[in-house]
Amino acid sequence: MSVGFIGAGQLAFALARGFTAAGVLAAHKITASSPDTDLPTVSRLRKMGVNFTVSNKDTVKTSDVLFLAVKPPIIPFILEEVGPDIEARHIVVSCAAGVTISSIEKKLSTFCPTPKVIRCMTNTPVIVREGATVYATGTHADVEDGKLLEQLMASVGFCTEVEEDLIDAVTGLSGSGPAYAFTALDALADGGVKMGLPRRLAVRLGAQALLGAAKMLLESEQHPGQLKDNVCSPGGATIHALHFLESGGFRSLLINAVEASCIRTRELQHLADQEKISPAAIKKTLLDKVKLESPSLSVASASKVSLFTNKSKKN
Amino acid sequence: GVAGGAWPRVAMEASELWVGFVGAGRMAGGLVRGLLQAGKVPASNVLASAPSDKNLDAWRELGCRTTHCNLEVVHRSTLVFLATKPHILPGVLEEIRPAVGSHHIVVSLVAGVTIQTLQRLLPPWTKVLRIMPNLPCVVQAGAMVFSRGSNAGDEEAALLKSLLSSCGLCEEVPESYIDIHTGLSGSGVAYVYLFAEALAEGAVKMGMPGALASRIAAQTLLGAAKMLLETGEHPAKLRGDVCTPGGTTIYALHQLEKGALRATVMDAVEAATNRACDMAKD
């Protein structure tokens, strides 16, 4: 089985790295393409032994499973470009936040009557094979196609099938989740440093504490509330600390965060459906390509909304 | 909690027990109702004293005997409950001290008065216990904790627990927990009333008549508490069980979390506990 990535950025790199480390795929069975050869991930992919090309069409031709690993606003252009090369045998997997199966199927149907499309939402820890992935199968994707993807993604973490309408919520929770965790870890480390720990040790201990807690929860039948209680001896240090967290509305902040990310994902989807894209959202090289290949699209008059930020690798 | 084979042999049969109350206010009334309803002690074995008849009428209606003489209560009872207001107690103890013997079991319900103080004001041989009940004892759904003084042993503790379980939950604890119990459950009852009022108010805002809303609010609290007690499940789990994805409950809980309700409640328990400690020092 050959796997291809349209896009050679963080997501392609993370998945390629994960698959090869898991041993489910040899590097030479993986192809990645991007017009931008300056991306730091490009050289890393090459070093891994992954086939790199600037031609998206080449990637499609040599792949059975094709990951669309580009930012959501780029998806329509990619589909236009590679559409003619998509065959019924291909399994097209979109990892783009907020991009619906129906929008992809619609675009591809002008080229291929029964495109197999699967939508997935994963996260960056696939790179260390602790990803969290969900997927929903499109109209023409069979059960076996879903299972094939599931096998691939299960090699790099947790993977399960869901109804498509839950994917935005998953984005908010586990898609963005690592960012919440990194923020928390940074702050925990600050707390450690404030109380006298060297930074490196503080980071190491904080990360291990979260890792250990997550592992305990995953392996336990108990409710996280119960696990929390188990750590809180009466009148002790931990309960004092928790009181501070509660006073700061810690829980509600996390709920707000998941909600905001989910809602934003839906907004992006809505904007994408209307095909409003700001020039800033598209890199210069691709912008030129776009002007050449899709003269019908009006880029100059697009909305002012910035559809992605540099920080967000997923969206 | 009925005294049975598991407990240390109780010094006396409950039916032979002569129970006295110095002070006949609400809390004492709640306890005696529990004792009588559970059939622990016949009413004729109960003697209560109070300065005026105002409270004592209700006791007589229950079949208890009454007096205005505190010494009489001590002379005629083995188990003596002290249920006066805190500022009255020292005077009362001075009064009854001469009549207190080693056969007596003295149980103080008086808020903020430590075992150390009680033992200081009573003869050195006195078996002293201190109990902190809460208001719902009056409907036999109370939460009580008690601690024993130096001369009170397993038999006395077992007797008290056996008698008072008729009024609700009754647990022995180290004395240091008593102020915490005040913050949690003594005052805690008021927090629940506040919460019930707010629930009902929310319903009224949404269009429900107040009386109905209040009844439903109370029943909701009762039902939830009953489930907690009977299932033994962690409250977080029970909470999760009610929350269907994207449903009404999780939306509402988010509002509660935004308002930092948890921290506020923790603050309340802490404030009441600290206040109880401070008052005990006075």
Coordinates of C-alpha atoms in Angstrom, one line a residue:
Chain A
M1 CA 0.0 0.0 0.0
S2 CA 1.3 3.4 -0.9
V3 CA 0.4 6.6 1.0
G4 CA 0.6 10.1 -0.4
F5 CA 0.4 13.5 1.2
I6 CA -0.7 16.6 -0.7
G7 CA 1.1 19.1 1.4
A8 CA 4.5 18.6 3.2
G9 CA 4.0 20.6 6.3
Q10 CA 3.6 19.7 10.0
L11 CA 0.7 17.3 9.5
A12 CA 2.3 15.4 6.7
F13 CA 5.5 15.2 8.6
A14 CA 3.8 14.1 11.8
L15 CA 1.9 11.3 10.1
A16 CA 4.8 10.1 8.0
R17 CA 7.0 10.1 11.1
G18 CA 4.4 8.2 13.1
F19 CA 3.6 5.6 10.4
T20 CA 7.2 4.8 9.8
A21 CA 8.1 4.6 13.5
A22 CA 5.1 2.3 14.0
G23 CA 6.4 0.1 11.2
V24 CA 3.1 0.0 9.3
L25 CA 4.7 1.7 6.3
A26 CA 8.1 2.0 4.9
A27 CA 9.3 5.5 4.1
H28 CA 9.8 4.8 0.4
K29 CA 6.1 3.9 0.2
I30 CA 5.3 7.4 1.2
T31 CA 5.2 10.4 -1.2
A32 CA 4.7 14.0 -0.2
S33 CA 4.4 17.0 -2.4
S34 CA 4.4 20.7 -2.0
P35 CA 5.2 23.7 -4.3
D36 CA 7.2 25.2 -1.5
T37 CA 10.5 23.4 -1.1
D38 CA 11.7 25.8 1.6
L39 CA 9.5 24.4 4.3
P40 CA 11.6 23.0 7.2
T41 CA 9.5 19.8 7.1
V42 CA 10.5 19.1 3.5
S43 CA 14.1 18.4 4.3
R44 CA 13.0 16.4 7.4
L45 CA 10.7 14.3 5.2
R46 CA 13.5 13.7 2.7
K47 CA 15.9 12.7 5.5
M48 CA 13.4 10.1 6.6
G49 CA 13.4 8.5 3.1
V50 CA 10.1 9.8 2.0
N51 CA 9.7 10.6 -1.7
F52 CA 9.3 14.3 -2.2
T53 CA 8.1 16.0 -5.3
V54 CA 6.7 19.4 -6.3
S55 CA 4.1 17.7 -8.4
N56 CA 0.8 17.0 -6.6
K57 CA -0.2 15.0 -9.7
D58 CA 2.7 12.6 -9.2
T59 CA 1.7 12.0 -5.6
V60 CA -1.8 11.1 -6.6
K61 CA -0.6 8.7 -9.3
T62 CA 1.7 6.8 -7.0
S63 CA -0.7 6.6 -4.0
D64 CA -3.5 4.4 -2.9
V65 CA -4.4 6.4 0.2
L66 CA -4.2 10.1 -0.4
F67 CA -4.0 12.5 2.5
L68 CA -5.0 16.1 1.9
A69 CA -2.7 17.7 4.4
V70 CA -3.0 21.3 3.4
K71 CA -4.7 24.2 5.1
P72 CA -8.5 24.3 4.7
P73 CA -8.6 27.3 2.3
I74 CA -6.3 25.5 -0.1
I75 CA -8.4 22.4 -0.3
P76 CA -10.7 23.6 -3.2
F77 CA -7.6 24.5 -5.3
I78 CA -6.0 21.1 -4.7
L79 CA -9.2 19.3 -5.6
E80 CA -9.4 21.3 -8.8
E81 CA -5.8 20.5 -9.6
V82 CA -5.7 16.8 -8.9
G83 CA -9.3 16.0 -9.5
P84 CA -8.7 14.7 -13.0
D85 CA -6.2 12.2 -11.7
I86 CA -8.4 10.8 -8.9
E87 CA -9.7 7.3 -9.7
A88 CA -12.2 5.1 -8.1
R89 CA -9.4 3.1 -6.4
H90 CA -8.1 6.1 -4.5
I91 CA -9.1 6.7 -0.9
V92 CA -9.0 10.5 -0.4
V93 CA -8.5 11.4 3.2
S94 CA -9.1 15.0 4.2
C95 CA -7.6 16.2 7.4
A96 CA -8.7 19.8 7.0
A97 CA -10.6 21.2 9.9
G98 CA -14.1 22.3 8.9
V99 CA -14.1 21.0 5.4
T100 CA -17.1 18.8 4.9
I101 CA -17.2 15.5 3.1
S102 CA -20.0 16.8 0.9
S103 CA -17.9 19.8 -0.3
I104 CA -15.1 17.5 -1.3
E105 CA -17.4 15.0 -3.0
K106 CA -19.0 17.8 -4.9
K107 CA -15.7 19.1 -6.1
L108 CA -14.5 15.7 -7.1
S109 CA -17.7 14.5 -8.7
T110 CA -17.0 16.6 -11.8
F111 CA -14.0 14.3 -12.4
C112 CA -14.8 11.0 -10.8
P113 CA -18.4 9.7 -10.4
T114 CA -17.8 7.8 -7.1
P115 CA -14.9 9.3 -5.2
K116 CA -14.0 7.5 -2.0
V117 CA -13.7 10.3 0.6
I118 CA -13.0 10.0 4.3
R119 CA -12.9 13.0 6.6
C120 CA -10.6 12.8 9.5
M121 CA -9.5 14.9 12.4
T122 CA -6.3 14.0 14.1
N123 CA -3.8 15.9 16.2
T124 CA 0.0 16.6 16.4
P125 CA 0.9 13.9 18.9
V126 CA 0.6 11.4 16.1
I127 CA 4.2 12.3 15.8
V128 CA 5.0 10.4 19.0
R129 CA 2.3 7.8 18.2
E130 CA -0.1 9.2 20.8
G131 CA -2.5 10.9 18.5
A132 CA -6.2 11.2 18.9
T133 CA -8.0 10.6 15.6
V134 CA -11.6 10.4 14.5
Y135 CA -12.9 9.8 11.0
A136 CA -16.2 9.8 9.1
T137 CA -16.7 7.9 5.8
G138 CA -18.2 9.6 2.8
T139 CA -20.9 8.3 0.4
H140 CA -18.7 6.0 -1.7
A141 CA -16.2 4.9 0.9
D142 CA -16.8 1.3 2.0
V143 CA -16.5 -0.2 5.4
E144 CA -13.1 -1.7 4.4
D145 CA -11.9 1.7 3.4
G146 CA -12.7 3.1 6.8
K147 CA -11.1 0.1 8.4
L148 CA -7.9 0.6 6.4
L149 CA -7.7 4.2 7.5
E150 CA -8.4 3.2 11.0
Q151 CA -5.6 0.7 11.0
L152 CA -3.2 3.3 9.7
M153 CA -4.2 5.9 12.2
A154 CA -4.4 3.4 15.1
S155 CA -0.7 2.8 14.6
V156 CA -0.1 6.3 15.7
G157 CA -2.5 6.6 18.5
F158 CA -6.2 6.3 19.3
C159 CA -8.6 6.1 16.3
T160 CA -12.3 5.7 16.1
E161 CA -15.1 6.3 13.7
V162 CA -17.7 8.9 14.4
E163 CA -20.6 10.7 12.7
E164 CA -19.4 13.6 10.7
D165 CA -21.4 16.1 12.7
L166 CA -19.3 15.4 15.8
I167 CA -16.0 16.3 14.1
D168 CA -16.1 20.0 14.9
A169 CA -16.4 19.1 18.5
V170 CA -13.5 16.7 18.3
T171 CA -11.5 19.6 16.7
G172 CA -12.3 21.7 19.7
L173 CA -11.3 19.0 22.2
S174 CA -8.5 16.9 20.9
G175 CA -7.6 18.8 17.8
S176 CA -6.7 21.9 19.7
G177 CA -6.2 20.0 22.9
P178 CA -2.4 19.7 22.7
A179 CA -2.2 23.5 22.6
Y180 CA -4.2 23.8 25.8
A181 CA -1.8 21.2 27.4
F182 CA 1.3 23.0 26.2
T183 CA -0.1 26.2 27.7
A184 CA -0.8 24.5 30.9
L185 CA 2.6 22.9 31.0
D186 CA 4.3 26.2 30.3
A187 CA 2.5 27.7 33.2
L188 CA 3.1 24.8 35.5
A189 CA 6.7 25.0 34.8
D190 CA 6.6 28.8 35.7
G191 CA 5.1 27.8 39.0
G192 CA 7.9 25.4 39.6
V193 CA 10.5 27.9 38.7
K194 CA 8.9 30.5 40.9
M195 CA 9.1 28.1 43.8
G196 CA 12.8 27.4 43.0
L197 CA 13.1 24.6 40.5
P198 CA 15.4 24.9 37.5
R199 CA 13.4 25.4 34.3
R200 CA 14.4 22.2 32.6
L201 CA 13.5 20.1 35.6
A202 CA 10.3 22.0 36.0
V203 CA 9.2 21.3 32.4
R204 CA 10.2 17.7 32.6
L205 CA 8.3 17.1 35.9
G206 CA 5.2 19.0 34.7
A207 CA 5.0 17.0 31.5
Q208 CA 5.5 13.8 33.3
A209 CA 2.8 14.7 35.8
L210 CA 0.3 15.3 33.0
L211 CA 1.4 12.2 31.1
G212 CA 1.1 10.1 34.2
A213 CA -2.3 11.5 35.1
A214 CA -3.6 11.0 31.6
K215 CA -2.3 7.4 31.6
M216 CA -4.0 6.7 35.0
L217 CA -7.3 8.0 33.7
L218 CA -7.1 6.0 30.5
E219 CA -6.3 2.8 32.4
S220 CA -8.8 3.3 35.2
E221 CA -12.4 2.6 35.5
Q222 CA -12.7 5.5 37.9
H223 CA -14.2 8.9 37.2
P224 CA -11.6 11.7 37.0
G225 CA -13.4 13.3 39.9
Q226 CA -12.7 10.3 42.0
L227 CA -9.1 10.2 40.9
K228 CA -8.7 13.8 41.9
D229 CA -10.2 13.0 45.3
N230 CA -7.7 10.2 45.7
V231 CA -4.9 12.8 45.5
C232 CA -6.4 15.3 47.9
S233 CA -5.6 14.4 51.5
P234 CA -7.8 16.4 54.0
G235 CA -6.3 19.8 54.7
G236 CA -3.3 19.1 52.5
A237 CA -1.4 20.8 49.8
T238 CA -3.3 19.6 46.8
I239 CA -6.8 20.7 48.0
H240 CA -5.4 24.1 48.8
A241 CA -4.1 24.3 45.2
L242 CA -7.3 23.1 43.7
H243 CA -9.3 25.7 45.5
F244 CA -7.2 28.3 43.7
L245 CA -8.0 26.6 40.4
E246 CA -11.7 26.7 41.1
S247 CA -11.6 30.3 42.2
G248 CA -10.1 31.2 38.9
G249 CA -12.8 29.4 37.0
F250 CA -10.3 26.8 35.7
R251 CA -13.0 24.4 34.6
S252 CA -15.1 27.0 32.8
L253 CA -12.1 28.3 31.0
L254 CA -11.4 24.9 29.6
I255 CA -15.1 24.4 28.6
N256 CA -14.9 27.9 27.0
A257 CA -11.8 26.9 25.1
V258 CA -13.3 23.7 23.6
E259 CA -16.5 25.6 22.7
A260 CA -14.6 28.4 21.1
S261 CA -12.5 26.1 19.0
C262 CA -15.5 24.1 17.9
I263 CA -17.5 27.2 17.0
R264 CA -14.6 28.7 15.1
T265 CA -14.2 25.5 13.1
R266 CA -17.8 25.8 12.1
E267 CA -17.3 29.4 11.1
L268 CA -14.3 28.5 9.0
Q269 CA -16.4 25.8 7.3
H270 CA -19.1 28.3 6.6
L271 CA -16.6 30.7 5.2
A272 CA -15.1 28.0 3.1
D273 CA -18.4 27.0 1.8
Q274 CA -18.9 30.5 0.5
E275 CA -15.4 30.3 -0.9
K276 CA -14.3 33.6 0.7
I277 CA -10.5 33.5 1.1
S278 CA -8.2 36.3 2.1
P279 CA -5.0 36.7 0.2
A280 CA -3.0 36.4 3.4
A281 CA -4.3 32.9 3.8
I282 CA -2.5 31.7 0.7
K283 CA 1.3 31.6 0.4
K284 CA 2.7 33.7 -2.4
T285 CA 3.8 30.8 -4.6
L286 CA 0.4 29.2 -4.5
L287 CA -1.3 32.5 -5.0
D288 CA 0.4 32.9 -8.3
K289 CA -0.6 29.4 -9.3
V290 CA -4.1 30.2 -8.2
K291 CA -4.3 33.2 -10.4
L292 CA -3.0 31.2 -13.3
E293 CA -5.2 28.2 -12.9
S294 CA -8.4 29.6 -11.4
P295 CA -9.0 32.9 -13.0
S296 CA -12.7 32.8 -12.0
L297 CA -11.9 33.2 -8.3
S298 CA -11.9 36.7 -7.0
V299 CA -9.2 37.0 -4.4
A300 CA -8.8 40.7 -4.2
S301 CA -12.3 41.3 -2.9
A302 CA -12.3 38.6 -0.3
S303 CA -13.4 39.1 3.3
K304 CA -10.9 40.5 5.7
V305 CA -11.2 37.5 7.9
S306 CA -7.9 35.7 8.4
L307 CA -8.7 32.1 8.0
F308 CA -5.7 30.8 9.8
T309 CA -2.9 31.9 12.0
N310 CA 0.7 30.7 11.9
K311 CA 0.3 29.2 15.3
S312 CA -2.4 26.8 14.3
K313 CA -0.9 24.0 12.4
K314 CA -4.2 22.1 12.2
N315 CA -6.4 24.8 10.9
Chain B
G1 CA -27.8 2.3 63.5
V2 CA -29.2 -0.1 66.1
A3 CA -27.1 -1.3 69.0
G4 CA -26.5 -5.0 68.2
G5 CA -23.9 -7.6 68.5
A6 CA -21.3 -5.5 66.6
W7 CA -21.2 -2.8 69.2
P8 CA -19.6 -2.9 72.7
R9 CA -22.1 -4.1 75.3
V10 CA -24.2 -1.1 76.1
A11 CA -24.1 -0.2 79.8
M12 CA -27.8 -0.1 80.2
E13 CA -30.9 -1.1 78.3
A14 CA -32.4 1.9 76.5
S15 CA -35.7 1.4 78.2
E16 CA -34.0 1.8 81.6
L17 CA -32.3 4.9 80.5
W18 CA -33.3 8.1 82.1
V19 CA -32.6 11.0 79.7
G20 CA -32.4 14.6 80.7
F21 CA -32.2 17.8 78.7
V22 CA -30.9 21.0 80.2
G23 CA -32.4 23.5 77.8
A24 CA -35.4 22.7 75.7
G25 CA -34.9 24.7 72.5
R26 CA -35.2 23.6 68.8
M27 CA -32.1 21.4 68.7
A28 CA -33.0 19.6 71.9
G29 CA -36.5 19.2 70.6
G30 CA -35.3 17.7 67.4
L31 CA -33.2 15.2 69.1
V32 CA -35.9 14.1 71.5
R33 CA -38.4 13.7 68.7
G34 CA -36.0 11.4 67.0
L35 CA -35.4 9.4 70.1
L36 CA -39.1 9.0 70.8
Q37 CA -40.1 8.2 67.2
A38 CA -37.5 5.5 67.0
G39 CA -38.8 4.1 70.2
K40 CA -35.4 4.4 71.8
V41 CA -36.6 5.8 75.0
P42 CA -40.1 6.1 76.5
A43 CA -41.3 9.7 76.8
S44 CA -41.9 9.2 80.5
N45 CA -38.2 8.6 80.9
V46 CA -37.4 12.0 79.5
L47 CA -37.1 15.1 81.7
A48 CA -36.4 18.6 80.3
S49 CA -35.7 21.9 82.0
A50 CA -36.0 25.4 80.7
P51 CA -36.4 28.8 82.4
S52 CA -39.9 29.4 80.9
D53 CA -42.8 27.3 79.8
K54 CA -42.6 28.6 76.3
N55 CA -40.6 25.7 75.0
L56 CA -41.7 23.1 77.6
D57 CA -45.3 22.9 76.3
A58 CA -44.3 21.1 73.2
W59 CA -42.3 18.6 75.3
R60 CA -45.3 17.8 77.5
E61 CA -47.4 17.2 74.5
L62 CA -44.9 14.5 73.5
G63 CA -45.4 12.9 76.9
C64 CA -42.1 14.1 78.4
R65 CA -41.8 15.4 81.9
T66 CA -40.7 19.0 82.4
T67 CA -39.3 21.2 85.2
H68 CA -37.7 24.6 85.7
C69 CA -35.0 23.2 87.8
N70 CA -31.7 22.1 86.2
L71 CA -30.5 20.3 89.2
E72 CA -33.6 18.1 89.1
V73 CA -32.7 17.0 85.6
V74 CA -29.3 16.0 86.7
H75 CA -30.5 14.2 89.8
R76 CA -33.1 12.2 87.9
S77 CA -31.2 11.4 84.7
T78 CA -28.2 9.2 83.7
L79 CA -27.8 10.7 80.3
V80 CA -27.8 14.5 80.4
F81 CA -27.9 16.6 77.3
L82 CA -26.7 20.2 77.7
A83 CA -28.6 22.3 75.2
T84 CA -28.3 25.8 76.4
K85 CA -27.1 28.9 74.5
P86 CA -23.3 29.2 74.7
H87 CA -23.3 32.3 77.0
I88 CA -25.6 30.6 79.4
L89 CA -23.6 27.4 79.7
P90 CA -20.9 28.4 82.2
G91 CA -23.5 29.5 84.7
V92 CA -25.5 26.3 84.3
L93 CA -22.4 24.1 84.7
E94 CA -21.5 25.9 87.9
E95 CA -25.1 25.3 89.1
I96 CA -25.2 21.6 88.3
R97 CA -21.6 20.7 89.1
P98 CA -22.3 19.5 92.7
A99 CA -24.8 17.0 91.5
V100 CA -22.8 15.4 88.7
G101 CA -21.5 11.9 89.5
S102 CA -19.4 9.3 87.9
H103 CA -22.5 7.5 86.7
H104 CA -23.6 10.4 84.6
I105 CA -23.0 10.7 80.9
V106 CA -22.9 14.4 79.9
V107 CA -23.4 15.2 76.3
S108 CA -23.0 18.9 75.2
L109 CA -24.8 20.2 72.2
V110 CA -23.6 23.7 72.8
A111 CA -21.9 25.3 69.9
G112 CA -18.3 26.5 70.3
V113 CA -17.7 25.0 73.8
T114 CA -14.8 22.6 73.7
I115 CA -14.5 19.4 75.6
Q116 CA -11.6 21.0 77.4
T117 CA -13.8 23.8 78.7
L118 CA -16.6 21.3 79.6
Q119 CA -14.2 19.1 81.6
R120 CA -12.7 22.1 83.3
L121 CA -16.1 23.3 84.5
L122 CA -17.3 19.8 85.6
P123 CA -16.0 17.3 88.2
P124 CA -12.9 15.5 87.0
W125 CA -14.6 12.1 86.9
T126 CA -17.4 13.2 84.5
K127 CA -17.9 11.3 81.3
V128 CA -18.2 14.1 78.7
L129 CA -19.1 13.9 75.1
R130 CA -19.5 16.8 72.7
I131 CA -21.9 16.6 69.8
M132 CA -22.6 18.9 66.9
P133 CA -25.9 18.2 65.3
N134 CA -27.6 20.1 62.5
L135 CA -31.1 21.5 62.0
P136 CA -32.7 18.6 60.1
C137 CA -32.4 16.5 63.2
V138 CA -35.8 17.9 63.8
V139 CA -37.1 15.8 60.9
Q140 CA -34.8 12.9 61.6
A141 CA -32.6 13.6 58.7
G142 CA -29.8 15.2 60.5
A143 CA -26.1 15.0 60.3
M144 CA -24.3 14.8 63.6
V145 CA -20.7 14.3 64.7
F146 CA -19.5 13.7 68.2
S147 CA -16.3 13.4 70.1
R148 CA -15.5 11.9 73.4
G149 CA -13.8 13.4 76.4
S150 CA -11.1 11.7 78.6
N151 CA -13.5 9.7 80.7
A152 CA -15.9 8.6 78.0
G153 CA -15.3 5.2 76.7
D154 CA -16.5 2.8 74.0
E155 CA -19.7 2.0 75.8
E156 CA -20.7 5.7 76.1
A157 CA -19.8 6.3 72.5
A158 CA -21.8 3.3 71.3
L159 CA -24.8 4.3 73.4
L160 CA -24.8 7.8 72.0
K161 CA -24.4 6.6 68.4
S162 CA -27.1 4.0 68.9
L163 CA -29.6 6.6 70.3
L164 CA -28.9 9.4 67.9
S165 CA -28.8 7.4 64.7
S166 CA -32.6 7.7 65.1
C167 CA -32.1 11.4 64.1
G168 CA -30.0 10.9 61.1
L169 CA -26.3 10.3 60.4
C170 CA -24.3 10.1 63.5
E171 CA -20.5 9.6 63.4
E172 CA -17.8 9.8 66.0
V173 CA -14.9 12.1 65.0
P174 CA -11.8 13.7 66.4
E175 CA -12.8 17.0 68.1
S176 CA -10.9 18.9 65.4
Y177 CA -13.5 17.9 62.9
I178 CA -16.4 19.5 64.8
D179 CA -15.7 23.0 63.6
I180 CA -15.4 21.7 60.0
H181 CA -18.8 19.9 60.5
T182 CA -20.2 23.3 61.4
G183 CA -18.9 24.8 58.2
L184 CA -20.0 21.9 56.1
S185 CA -23.3 20.8 57.6
G186 CA -24.3 22.9 60.5
S187 CA -24.2 26.1 58.4
G188 CA -24.4 24.0 55.3
V189 CA -28.1 23.6 55.6
A190 CA -28.4 27.4 55.0
Y191 CA -26.3 27.1 51.8
V192 CA -28.8 24.5 50.6
Y193 CA -31.7 26.8 51.4
L194 CA -30.0 29.6 49.4
F195 CA -29.5 27.3 46.5
A196 CA -33.1 26.0 46.6
E197 CA -34.3 29.6 46.6
A198 CA -32.2 30.5 43.7
L199 CA -33.3 27.4 41.7
A200 CA -36.9 28.4 42.3
E201 CA -36.2 32.0 41.3
G202 CA -34.8 30.8 38.1
A203 CA -37.9 28.8 37.4
V204 CA -40.1 31.8 38.3
K205 CA -38.2 33.9 35.9
M206 CA -38.9 31.4 33.2
G207 CA -42.6 31.4 34.0
M208 CA -43.4 28.9 36.7
P209 CA -45.4 29.9 39.8
G210 CA -43.3 30.3 42.9
A211 CA -44.9 27.8 45.2
L212 CA -44.7 25.0 42.7
A213 CA -41.1 26.0 41.8
S214 CA -40.1 25.9 45.5
R215 CA -41.6 22.5 46.0
I216 CA -39.9 21.1 42.9
A217 CA -36.6 22.7 43.9
A218 CA -36.8 21.0 47.3
Q219 CA -37.7 17.7 45.9
T220 CA -34.9 17.9 43.4
L221 CA -32.4 18.5 46.2
L222 CA -33.9 15.6 48.2
G223 CA -33.9 13.3 45.2
A224 CA -30.3 14.1 44.2
A225 CA -29.1 13.7 47.8
K226 CA -31.0 10.4 48.1
M227 CA -29.3 9.1 45.0
L228 CA -25.9 10.1 46.3
L229 CA -26.4 8.4 49.6
E230 CA -28.0 5.2 48.2
T231 CA -25.8 4.6 45.1
G232 CA -22.6 5.5 46.9
E233 CA -21.3 6.8 43.5
H234 CA -19.0 9.7 43.2
P235 CA -21.0 12.9 42.7
A236 CA -18.9 13.7 39.5
K237 CA -20.1 10.4 38.0
L238 CA -23.7 11.0 38.9
R239 CA -23.3 14.5 37.4
G240 CA -21.9 13.0 34.2
D241 CA -24.8 10.6 34.0
V242 CA -27.3 13.4 33.8
C243 CA -25.4 15.2 31.0
T244 CA -26.4 14.1 27.6
P245 CA -24.0 15.5 24.9
G246 CA -25.0 18.9 23.8
G247 CA -28.0 18.8 26.1
T248 CA -29.6 21.2 28.6
T249 CA -27.7 20.1 31.6
I250 CA -24.2 20.6 30.3
Y251 CA -25.2 24.1 29.1
A252 CA -26.4 24.9 32.6
L253 CA -23.4 23.4 34.3
H254 CA -21.2 25.6 32.1
Q255 CA -22.9 28.6 33.5
L256 CA -22.3 27.3 37.0
E257 CA -18.6 26.8 36.3
K258 CA -18.4 30.3 34.8
G259 CA -19.7 31.6 38.1
A260 CA -17.0 29.6 39.9
L261 CA -19.7 28.1 42.1
R262 CA -17.4 25.4 43.3
A263 CA -14.8 27.8 44.6
T264 CA -17.5 30.0 46.2
V265 CA -18.9 27.0 48.1
M266 CA -15.4 26.0 49.2
D267 CA -15.0 29.6 50.4
A268 CA -18.2 29.4 52.4
V269 CA -17.3 26.2 54.2
E270 CA -13.9 27.6 55.0
A271 CA -15.4 30.9 56.3
A272 CA -17.9 29.1 58.5
T273 CA -15.3 26.7 59.8
N274 CA -12.8 29.5 60.6
R275 CA -15.5 31.5 62.3
A276 CA -16.4 28.5 64.4
C277 CA -12.8 28.2 65.5
D278 CA -12.6 31.9 66.3
M279 CA -15.8 31.8 68.3
A280 CA -14.6 28.8 70.3
K281 CA -11.6 30.7 71.3
D282 CA -13.7 33.5 72.8

